[in-house]
CSV table of C-alpha atoms in Angstrom, one decimal:
chain,number,residue,atom,x,y,z
A,1154,LYS,CA,0.1,0.0,-0.2
A,1155,GLN,CA,1.1,3.2,-0.9
A,1156,GLU,CA,1.9,5.7,1.8
A,1157,VAL,CA,3.1,9.3,1.4
A,1158,THR,CA,4.7,11.8,3.8
A,1159,GLN,CA,5.3,15.3,3.5
A,1160,ILE,CA,7.7,17.3,5.9
A,1161,PRO,CA,7.7,19.6,7.6
A,1162,ALA,CA,3.9,19.8,8.6
A,1163,ALA,CA,4.2,23.5,8.9
A,1164,LEU,CA,6.3,26.3,8.2
A,1165,SER,CA,6.7,30.1,8.7
A,1166,VAL,CA,9.3,32.2,7.0
A,1167,PRO,CA,9.9,35.7,6.2
A,1168,GLU,CA,9.2,37.3,2.9
A,1169,GLY,CA,11.8,36.7,0.4
A,1170,GLU,CA,13.4,33.3,1.4
A,1171,ASN,CA,13.7,30.5,-0.5
A,1172,LEU,CA,12.2,27.2,0.9
A,1173,VAL,CA,12.0,23.9,0.4
A,1174,LEU,CA,8.9,21.5,1.2
A,1175,ASN,CA,10.2,17.5,1.1
A,1176,CYS,CA,7.9,14.5,0.3
A,1177,SER,CA,8.5,10.8,0.2
A,1178,PHE,CA,6.4,7.7,-1.1
A,1179,THR,CA,7.0,3.9,0.1
A,1180,ASP,CA,6.3,2.4,-3.4
A,1181,SER,CA,8.5,3.6,-6.4
A,1182,ALA,CA,6.2,2.4,-8.8
A,1183,ILE,CA,4.5,5.0,-9.7
A,1184,TYR,CA,3.1,6.7,-12.6
A,1185,ASN,CA,3.6,10.5,-11.9
A,1186,LEU,CA,3.9,12.7,-9.0
A,1187,GLN,CA,1.9,16.0,-8.5
A,1188,TRP,CA,2.2,18.9,-6.5
A,1189,PHE,CA,-1.0,20.8,-5.4
A,1190,ARG,CA,-1.8,24.2,-4.0
A,1191,GLN,CA,-4.8,24.5,-1.4
A,1192,ASP,CA,-6.3,27.7,0.0
A,1193,PRO,CA,-7.9,27.1,3.3
A,1194,GLY,CA,-11.4,26.1,2.7
A,1195,LYS,CA,-10.9,25.8,-1.1
A,1196,GLY,CA,-10.3,22.9,-3.5
A,1197,LEU,CA,-6.9,21.9,-4.8
A,1198,THR,CA,-4.9,23.7,-7.7
A,1199,SER,CA,-2.1,21.5,-9.6
A,1200,LEU,CA,1.2,23.6,-9.5
A,1201,LEU,CA,3.5,20.8,-11.3
A,1202,LEU,CA,3.1,17.4,-12.5
A,1203,ILE,CA,6.6,15.3,-13.2
A,1204,GLN,CA,6.3,12.1,-14.9
A,1205,SER,CA,7.8,8.8,-13.5
A,1206,SER,CA,10.7,9.2,-16.4
A,1207,GLN,CA,11.4,12.8,-15.4
A,1208,ARG,CA,13.7,14.1,-12.9
A,1209,GLU,CA,12.2,18.2,-12.5
A,1210,GLN,CA,9.6,20.4,-13.5
A,1211,THR,CA,9.6,24.2,-13.4
A,1212,SER,CA,7.0,26.8,-13.8
A,1213,GLY,CA,8.0,30.5,-12.5
A,1214,ARG,CA,9.4,30.3,-9.2
A,1215,LEU,CA,8.6,26.8,-8.6
A,1216,ASN,CA,11.1,23.8,-9.1
A,1217,ALA,CA,9.6,20.2,-8.4
A,1218,SER,CA,12.2,17.6,-8.3
A,1219,LEU,CA,11.5,13.4,-8.4
A,1220,ASP,CA,14.1,10.8,-7.1
A,1221,LYS,CA,11.8,7.9,-7.9
A,1222,SER,CA,14.7,5.3,-7.0
A,1223,SER,CA,14.9,6.8,-3.7
A,1224,GLY,CA,10.9,7.6,-3.2
A,1225,ARG,CA,11.5,11.3,-2.7
A,1226,SER,CA,10.5,14.7,-4.3
A,1227,THR,CA,11.2,18.3,-3.6
A,1228,LEU,CA,9.2,21.3,-4.3
A,1229,TYR,CA,11.6,24.7,-4.6
A,1230,ILE,CA,9.8,27.9,-3.9
A,1231,ALA,CA,12.3,30.8,-4.6
A,1232,ALA,CA,11.9,33.9,-3.0
A,1233,SER,CA,8.5,33.5,-1.0
A,1234,GLN,CA,5.8,35.8,-1.0
A,1235,PRO,CA,2.9,36.2,1.3
A,1236,GLY,CA,0.6,35.1,-1.4
A,1237,ASP,CA,2.5,31.6,-1.4
A,1238,SER,CA,0.6,31.3,2.0
A,1239,ALA,CA,-1.4,28.0,1.5
A,1240,THR,CA,-0.9,24.2,2.4
A,1241,TYR,CA,1.1,22.3,-0.2
A,1242,LEU,CA,0.0,18.8,-1.1
A,1243,CYS,CA,2.0,16.1,-2.8
A,1244,ALA,CA,0.5,13.2,-4.7
A,1245,VAL,CA,1.5,10.4,-6.5
A,1246,GLU,CA,-0.5,8.2,-9.1
A,1247,GLY,CA,-0.1,4.7,-9.1
A,1248,ASN,CA,0.3,2.4,-12.6
A,1249,ALA,CA,-3.2,1.2,-11.9
A,1250,GLY,CA,-5.3,4.0,-12.8
A,1251,ASN,CA,-6.2,7.4,-12.3
A,1252,MET,CA,-6.4,7.1,-8.6
A,1253,LEU,CA,-4.1,9.7,-6.5
A,1254,THR,CA,-2.5,9.3,-3.1
A,1255,PHE,CA,-2.1,12.3,-1.1
A,1256,GLY,CA,0.2,13.2,1.5
A,1257,GLY,CA,-0.8,15.2,4.6
A,1258,GLY,CA,0.4,18.6,3.4
A,1259,THR,CA,2.7,21.2,4.4
A,1260,ARG,CA,0.7,24.5,5.6
A,1261,LEU,CA,2.8,27.2,4.4
A,1262,MET,CA,2.9,30.9,6.1
A,1263,VAL,CA,4.7,33.8,4.3
A,1264,LYS,CA,5.5,36.8,6.9
A,1265,PRO,CA,5.6,40.2,5.3
B,405,ASP,CA,-15.9,26.6,-20.0
B,406,ALA,CA,-16.8,26.0,-16.6
B,407,GLY,CA,-14.7,24.0,-14.3
B,408,VAL,CA,-15.9,21.2,-11.8
B,409,THR,CA,-19.0,22.2,-10.3
B,410,GLN,CA,-19.9,20.9,-6.8
B,411,SER,CA,-23.4,21.4,-4.6
B,412,PRO,CA,-23.7,22.0,-1.8
B,413,THR,CA,-21.2,24.0,-0.9
B,414,HIS,CA,-21.7,23.4,2.8
B,415,LEU,CA,-23.8,21.2,4.5
B,416,ILE,CA,-25.1,20.2,8.5
B,417,LYS,CA,-26.6,17.1,9.3
B,418,THR,CA,-26.8,15.0,12.2
B,419,ARG,CA,-25.6,11.8,13.0
B,420,GLY,CA,-27.7,8.7,11.6
B,421,GLN,CA,-29.0,10.8,9.0
B,422,HIS,CA,-28.1,10.4,4.9
B,423,VAL,CA,-26.5,12.7,2.8
B,424,THR,CA,-26.6,13.6,-1.3
B,425,LEU,CA,-23.2,15.4,-2.6
B,426,ARG,CA,-23.1,16.2,-6.3
B,427,CYS,CA,-20.4,17.1,-9.0
B,428,SER,CA,-20.7,17.8,-12.3
B,429,PRO,CA,-17.3,17.4,-14.4
B,430,ILE,CA,-15.9,19.5,-17.1
B,431,SER,CA,-17.7,19.1,-20.5
B,432,GLY,CA,-16.2,16.3,-22.3
B,433,HIS,CA,-14.9,14.5,-19.1
B,434,LYS,CA,-16.2,11.2,-18.8
B,435,SER,CA,-14.7,10.2,-15.3
B,436,VAL,CA,-15.2,11.5,-12.1
B,437,SER,CA,-13.4,10.7,-8.7
B,438,TRP,CA,-14.1,11.5,-5.1
B,439,TYR,CA,-12.1,12.4,-2.3
B,440,GLN,CA,-12.4,12.7,1.4
B,441,GLN,CA,-10.5,15.2,3.2
B,442,VAL,CA,-10.8,15.6,6.8
B,443,LEU,CA,-9.6,18.9,8.3
B,444,GLY,CA,-6.0,19.0,9.0
B,445,GLN,CA,-4.9,15.8,6.4
B,446,GLY,CA,-4.5,15.1,2.9
B,447,PRO,CA,-7.8,13.9,0.5
B,448,GLN,CA,-7.9,10.0,0.5
B,449,PHE,CA,-9.9,8.4,-2.6
B,450,ILE,CA,-13.0,7.0,-2.3
B,451,PHE,CA,-14.5,6.1,-6.0
B,452,GLN,CA,-13.7,6.4,-9.5
B,453,TYR,CA,-16.7,6.1,-12.1
B,454,TYR,CA,-15.9,6.0,-15.9
B,455,GLU,CA,-18.9,6.0,-18.4
B,456,LYS,CA,-21.4,5.2,-15.4
B,457,GLU,CA,-19.3,2.3,-14.0
B,458,GLU,CA,-17.3,1.9,-10.8
B,459,ARG,CA,-13.6,1.6,-11.7
B,460,GLY,CA,-12.2,2.2,-8.6
B,461,ARG,CA,-13.0,2.3,-4.6
B,462,GLY,CA,-11.0,3.0,-1.9
B,463,ASN,CA,-10.9,2.0,1.8
B,464,PHE,CA,-14.5,3.0,2.9
B,465,PRO,CA,-17.2,1.4,4.6
B,466,ASP,CA,-20.3,0.3,2.6
B,467,ARG,CA,-22.1,3.5,4.1
B,468,PHE,CA,-20.5,5.3,1.2
B,469,SER,CA,-21.9,4.7,-2.4
B,470,ALA,CA,-21.9,6.5,-5.7
B,471,ARG,CA,-23.4,6.5,-9.1
B,472,GLN,CA,-22.9,8.5,-12.6
B,473,PHE,CA,-25.5,9.7,-14.7
B,474,PRO,CA,-25.6,9.5,-18.7
B,475,ASN,CA,-24.9,13.4,-18.5
B,476,TYR,CA,-21.4,12.2,-16.7
B,477,SER,CA,-22.3,13.9,-13.5
B,478,SER,CA,-22.1,11.9,-10.4
B,479,GLU,CA,-23.7,11.5,-6.9
B,480,LEU,CA,-22.2,10.5,-3.7
B,481,ASN,CA,-24.3,9.0,-1.3
B,482,VAL,CA,-23.6,8.6,2.6
B,483,ASN,CA,-25.8,6.8,5.2
B,484,ALA,CA,-25.8,6.5,8.5
B,485,LEU,CA,-23.8,9.1,9.2
B,486,LEU,CA,-21.2,9.6,11.9
B,487,LEU,CA,-19.1,12.5,13.7
B,488,GLY,CA,-16.1,11.4,11.8
B,489,ASP,CA,-17.8,11.8,8.3
B,490,SER,CA,-17.4,15.4,9.0
B,491,ALA,CA,-14.8,16.5,6.2
B,492,LEU,CA,-14.4,18.4,2.8
B,493,TYR,CA,-15.4,16.3,0.0
B,494,LEU,CA,-13.8,16.7,-3.5
B,495,CYS,CA,-14.6,15.7,-6.7
B,496,ALA,CA,-12.5,15.6,-9.6
B,497,SER,CA,-12.9,14.8,-13.3
B,498,SER,CA,-10.5,14.2,-16.3
B,499,LEU,CA,-11.3,12.8,-19.6
B,500,GLY,CA,-11.3,9.2,-19.5
B,501,GLY,CA,-10.1,8.5,-15.9
B,502,GLY,CA,-7.0,6.6,-17.3
B,503,ALA,CA,-3.4,6.6,-15.8
B,504,GLY,CA,-1.8,9.7,-16.4
B,505,GLU,CA,-4.9,12.1,-17.0
B,506,THR,CA,-5.2,15.5,-15.5
B,507,GLN,CA,-7.7,15.6,-12.7
B,508,TYR,CA,-9.4,18.9,-12.1
B,509,PHE,CA,-10.6,19.6,-8.7
B,510,GLY,CA,-14.0,21.1,-7.7
B,511,PRO,CA,-14.3,23.4,-4.9
B,512,GLY,CA,-15.6,20.7,-2.7
B,513,THR,CA,-18.7,20.5,-0.3
B,514,ARG,CA,-17.9,20.8,3.3
B,515,LEU,CA,-19.9,18.8,5.3
B,516,LEU,CA,-20.5,18.9,9.3
B,517,VAL,CA,-21.8,16.4,11.3
B,518,LEU,CA,-23.3,17.0,14.5
């Protein structure tokens, strides 16, 4: 059974800092890995999707890496802004279908 | 084009009652998945439907059921509600529900069981 863990559970940083969020998964037989953003009480917004054959994906100030063999992914946020404050969720998709297994999320607060 | 829509946005029920949540996928999408997100945790997969057939089921009791209609909209039903069923219920749609397809999430229905 796939298990996804995110560390840290919560993070508070001053504006402008670069930061790294971590995600680990137990079964390396994944189809892809995805990072989502969730604002309080809202649905999920997809940020980056990395296919199992890829090592990283970039979008603006965000960079996600994937090391499938070690079961790890990181989300790097450059020059953080107060608007980045949200919960960040990591999810993996197995080879059996479209079902996503999520981590518990990292709650990020960026202080002005 | 409208995104995934869910109704109602909020709902309050008491223990033992029954609830029906609704989801309309993005136009052209034939697959709908349901997830439960308890406060402070990540979403957990409940069901996936494609072309009105159940394609996948998560580790949830039989009190949870779902169906998909010919127009690809979907309902999630929960019987004999428990306090622990209080959560944000998320619906996601994709074109065919196959591996690797992008899933688009709706805003969710927040259910509170008293």
